[in-house]
């Protein structure tokens, strides 16, 4: 079964760092892009960026460039989303999703990781 | 970035109804449009891509149409499991962008 399994919910304080993960299984992890999507409480979906684990090519939305870092470790079929200094406004559900090469759509989604940033 | 505008933002309908959701792009995107369904507390699910191609396993009561700037998602006979929020997404140019969502509620 093709699936993406994300790490568990996190509660952090402003200024702390965080790295959440997304582990793929059931398919060739290095042959598809992995993307990250933010959903703030009660709001819609926002495309953050993607990474191609095969060569670590990474693309960011301008809205998230410099705010987060996307990485991957192909040896363990895992992608990551990290923050160096969290803000309260980073409180959201974060989904990883597999993006096909063509068409470039998200066909498999992780279950989501809730990140809460509060003092 | 291309802006995607969905309408309505919410609607009330009954089981068995025909429901149509529209999505408009701020510039032409050919047929590079996908539709996703999201139920409360769950991840989105891909329904349709290339504006009208049904993802494998998606019931045939779902259909999509349009090209250029105007698109529609139609549910021909609403079922209880279809009450959810629906999002369109363009993947014509980077960054891909989503519409604001349409919540389909029980009347």
Short mmCIF file of C-alpha atoms in Angstrom, two decimals:
data_model
loop_
_atom_site.label_atom_id
_atom_site.label_comp_id
_atom_site.label_asym_id
_atom_site.label_seq_id
_atom_site.Cartn_x
_atom_site.Cartn_y
_atom_site.Cartn_z
CA UNK A 1 0.00 0.00 0.00
CA UNK A 2 1.28 3.42 -0.95
CA UNK A 3 1.27 5.68 2.07
CA UNK A 4 2.84 8.68 3.74
CA UNK A 5 3.06 8.61 7.53
CA UNK A 6 3.77 11.85 9.33
CA UNK A 7 5.25 12.46 12.77
CA UNK A 8 3.01 13.29 15.70
CA UNK A 9 1.55 16.53 16.99
CA UNK A 10 3.91 19.12 18.45
CA UNK A 11 3.46 21.86 21.04
CA UNK A 12 6.25 24.44 21.03
CA UNK A 13 7.04 27.89 22.37
CA UNK A 14 7.75 30.91 20.18
CA UNK A 15 11.40 31.03 19.17
CA UNK A 16 11.92 27.27 19.40
CA UNK A 17 13.02 25.14 16.47
CA UNK A 18 11.14 22.19 15.05
CA UNK A 19 11.50 19.49 12.40
CA UNK A 20 8.57 17.32 11.40
CA UNK A 21 8.77 14.28 9.19
CA UNK A 22 6.93 12.38 6.47
CA UNK A 23 7.89 8.78 5.69
CA UNK A 24 6.91 7.22 2.40
CA UNK A 25 6.36 3.55 1.75
CA UNK A 26 4.95 1.26 -0.91
CA UNK A 27 6.50 3.11 -3.84
CA UNK A 28 9.83 4.38 -5.17
CA UNK A 29 10.44 7.35 -2.86
CA UNK A 30 13.07 8.86 -5.15
CA UNK A 31 10.78 8.93 -8.21
CA UNK A 32 8.15 11.39 -6.97
CA UNK A 33 8.21 14.88 -5.52
CA UNK A 34 7.06 15.35 -1.92
CA UNK A 35 5.24 18.56 -1.10
CA UNK A 36 4.12 20.34 2.05
CA UNK A 37 0.77 22.08 2.49
CA UNK A 38 -0.27 24.32 5.38
CA UNK A 39 -3.80 24.59 6.74
CA UNK A 40 -4.29 27.17 9.45
CA UNK A 41 -7.17 26.57 11.88
CA UNK A 42 -10.48 26.87 10.06
CA UNK A 43 -8.79 28.02 6.84
CA UNK A 44 -7.93 26.69 3.40
CA UNK A 45 -4.95 24.94 1.88
CA UNK A 46 -1.65 26.69 1.13
CA UNK A 47 1.09 25.17 -1.04
CA UNK A 48 4.44 25.64 0.72
CA UNK A 49 7.04 23.85 -1.36
CA UNK A 50 8.27 20.57 -2.75
CA UNK A 51 11.38 18.42 -2.86
CA UNK A 52 12.53 15.71 -5.24
CA UNK A 53 14.25 13.17 -2.99
CA UNK A 54 16.17 11.71 -5.92
CA UNK A 55 18.42 14.76 -6.17
CA UNK A 56 17.09 17.06 -3.39
CA UNK A 57 15.91 19.67 -5.92
CA UNK A 58 13.67 21.96 -3.88
CA UNK A 59 11.14 24.65 -4.80
CA UNK A 60 9.40 27.04 -2.43
CA UNK A 61 6.38 29.26 -2.66
CA UNK A 62 7.54 32.88 -2.30
CA UNK A 63 5.24 33.11 0.72
CA UNK A 64 7.29 30.47 2.54
CA UNK A 65 10.77 31.00 1.10
CA UNK A 66 13.14 31.76 3.97
CA UNK A 67 10.50 30.85 6.58
CA UNK A 68 10.90 27.07 6.44
CA UNK A 69 13.35 24.50 5.13
CA UNK A 70 12.36 21.38 3.24
CA UNK A 71 14.77 18.46 3.11
CA UNK A 72 14.80 14.73 2.55
CA UNK A 73 16.81 11.64 3.44
CA UNK A 74 16.29 9.17 0.62
CA UNK A 75 18.09 6.42 2.53
CA UNK A 76 15.14 6.24 4.92
CA UNK A 77 12.43 7.48 2.51
CA UNK A 78 11.67 10.47 4.68
CA UNK A 79 11.02 14.13 3.94
CA UNK A 80 11.20 16.92 6.48
CA UNK A 81 9.82 20.37 7.13
CA UNK A 82 11.68 22.50 9.63
CA UNK A 83 11.60 25.85 11.33
CA UNK A 84 14.53 27.56 13.04
CA UNK A 85 12.43 29.97 15.09
CA UNK A 86 8.71 29.32 15.43
CA UNK A 87 6.07 32.03 15.67
CA UNK A 88 2.54 31.82 17.00
CA UNK A 89 1.35 32.31 13.42
CA UNK A 90 2.97 28.96 12.49
CA UNK A 91 0.18 27.21 14.41
CA UNK A 92 -1.46 25.01 11.80
CA UNK A 93 -1.95 21.53 10.43
CA UNK A 94 0.82 20.57 8.03
CA UNK A 95 0.29 17.91 5.39
CA UNK A 96 2.86 16.20 3.24
CA UNK A 97 1.72 14.84 -0.09
CA UNK A 98 3.20 12.92 -3.01
CA UNK A 99 3.29 14.89 -6.22
CA UNK A 100 3.23 13.10 -9.52
CA UNK A 101 5.72 14.13 -12.20
CA UNK A 102 2.97 14.57 -14.79
CA UNK A 103 0.46 15.84 -14.07
CA UNK A 104 1.90 17.73 -11.12
CA UNK A 105 -0.86 16.95 -8.67
CA UNK A 106 -0.90 15.58 -5.13
CA UNK A 107 -2.25 12.04 -5.35
CA UNK A 108 -1.31 10.62 -1.93
CA UNK A 109 -1.49 12.60 1.32
CA UNK A 110 -0.12 12.07 4.80
CA UNK A 111 -2.45 12.20 7.79
CA UNK A 112 -1.20 15.63 8.86
CA UNK A 113 0.89 16.95 11.74
CA UNK A 114 -0.63 19.57 14.03
CA UNK A 115 1.87 22.17 15.19
CA UNK A 116 0.83 24.46 18.04
CA UNK A 117 3.05 27.39 18.97
CA UNK A 118 2.07 29.07 22.21
CA UNK A 119 3.81 30.73 25.12
CA UNK B 1 0.82 34.00 -8.30
CA UNK B 2 -2.38 32.90 -9.97
CA UNK B 3 -5.41 33.53 -7.78
CA UNK B 4 -8.12 30.88 -7.66
CA UNK B 5 -11.62 31.99 -6.65
CA UNK B 6 -14.29 29.47 -5.74
CA UNK B 7 -18.00 30.06 -5.47
CA UNK B 8 -20.04 29.68 -3.48
CA UNK B 9 -17.97 29.53 -0.30
CA UNK B 10 -20.64 27.29 1.18
CA UNK B 11 -23.89 25.71 0.16
CA UNK B 12 -26.65 23.64 1.71
CA UNK B 13 -28.03 20.69 -0.20
CA UNK B 14 -29.99 17.50 0.32
CA UNK B 15 -29.07 13.94 -0.46
CA UNK B 16 -29.91 13.27 -4.09
CA UNK B 17 -29.39 16.88 -5.20
CA UNK B 18 -27.21 17.92 -8.11
CA UNK B 19 -24.49 20.25 -6.88
CA UNK B 20 -22.22 22.51 -8.92
CA UNK B 21 -19.16 24.35 -7.62
CA UNK B 22 -17.28 26.86 -9.72
CA UNK B 23 -13.62 27.86 -9.73
CA UNK B 24 -12.21 30.83 -11.61
CA UNK B 25 -8.51 31.47 -12.28
CA UNK B 26 -7.10 34.99 -12.42
CA UNK B 27 -5.42 34.09 -15.71
CA UNK B 28 -5.65 31.24 -18.19
CA UNK B 29 -4.44 27.87 -16.91
CA UNK B 30 -5.46 25.65 -19.84
CA UNK B 31 -6.70 22.43 -18.20
CA UNK B 32 -4.12 22.33 -15.40
CA UNK B 33 -6.74 22.12 -12.68
CA UNK B 34 -7.37 19.59 -9.91
CA UNK B 35 -10.19 19.16 -7.41
CA UNK B 36 -9.78 17.80 -3.87
CA UNK B 37 -12.28 16.76 -1.24
CA UNK B 38 -11.57 17.26 2.46
CA UNK B 39 -13.69 15.88 5.27
CA UNK B 40 -13.41 17.29 8.81
CA UNK B 41 -10.25 16.15 10.58
CA UNK B 42 -8.98 14.35 7.49
CA UNK B 43 -6.39 14.97 4.81
CA UNK B 44 -7.55 16.15 1.38
CA UNK B 45 -8.28 13.52 -1.24
CA UNK B 46 -7.68 13.91 -4.97
CA UNK B 47 -10.90 13.69 -7.00
CA UNK B 48 -10.18 15.08 -10.45
CA UNK B 49 -7.15 16.31 -12.39
CA UNK B 50 -6.61 17.80 -15.83
CA UNK B 51 -9.94 19.54 -15.23
CA UNK B 52 -12.03 16.50 -16.09
CA UNK B 53 -10.09 13.26 -15.48
CA UNK B 54 -11.47 11.23 -12.61
CA UNK B 55 -8.88 9.85 -10.20
CA UNK B 56 -8.96 6.07 -9.90
CA UNK B 57 -11.54 4.91 -7.39
CA UNK B 58 -13.57 8.13 -7.36
CA UNK B 59 -17.31 7.58 -7.97
CA UNK B 60 -18.64 8.55 -11.38
CA UNK B 61 -21.19 10.95 -9.84
CA UNK B 62 -18.27 13.39 -9.64
CA UNK B 63 -17.36 15.22 -12.83
CA UNK B 64 -15.30 18.22 -13.81
CA UNK B 65 -15.31 20.53 -16.78
CA UNK B 66 -13.81 23.75 -18.08
CA UNK B 67 -10.62 25.16 -19.46
CA UNK B 68 -8.86 28.50 -19.57
CA UNK B 69 -10.18 30.44 -16.58
CA UNK B 70 -13.55 28.89 -15.68
CA UNK B 71 -14.10 25.44 -14.23
CA UNK B 72 -16.85 23.47 -12.54
CA UNK B 73 -17.09 20.47 -10.26
CA UNK B 74 -20.45 18.70 -10.40
CA UNK B 75 -21.81 16.05 -8.07
CA UNK B 76 -24.72 14.54 -9.98
CA UNK B 77 -26.55 12.91 -7.07
CA UNK B 78 -25.27 13.99 -3.67
CA UNK B 79 -24.64 11.19 -1.20
CA UNK B 80 -24.25 11.46 2.57
CA UNK B 81 -20.52 10.80 2.31
CA UNK B 82 -20.09 13.78 -0.05
CA UNK B 83 -20.70 16.39 2.62
CA UNK B 84 -17.25 17.94 2.84
CA UNK B 85 -15.18 20.91 1.70
CA UNK B 86 -13.97 20.99 -1.89
CA UNK B 87 -10.87 22.79 -3.16
CA UNK B 88 -9.67 23.54 -6.65
CA UNK B 89 -5.94 23.85 -7.39
CA UNK B 90 -4.11 25.15 -10.42
CA UNK B 91 -0.80 23.56 -11.35
CA UNK B 92 -0.21 25.58 -14.51
CA UNK B 93 2.49 27.74 -12.96
CA UNK B 94 4.54 27.98 -9.78
CA UNK B 95 3.59 28.29 -7.10
CA UNK B 96 0.55 26.04 -7.44
CA UNK B 97 -2.37 27.70 -5.71
CA UNK B 98 -5.63 26.53 -4.16
CA UNK B 99 -9.03 28.10 -4.16
CA UNK B 100 -10.54 29.14 -0.86
CA UNK B 101 -12.78 26.11 -0.64
CA UNK B 102 -16.51 25.35 -0.87
CA UNK B 103 -18.19 23.72 2.09
CA UNK B 104 -21.09 21.45 1.16
CA UNK B 105 -23.44 21.13 4.12
CA UNK B 106 -26.59 19.18 4.82
CA UNK B 107 -29.80 21.15 4.30
#
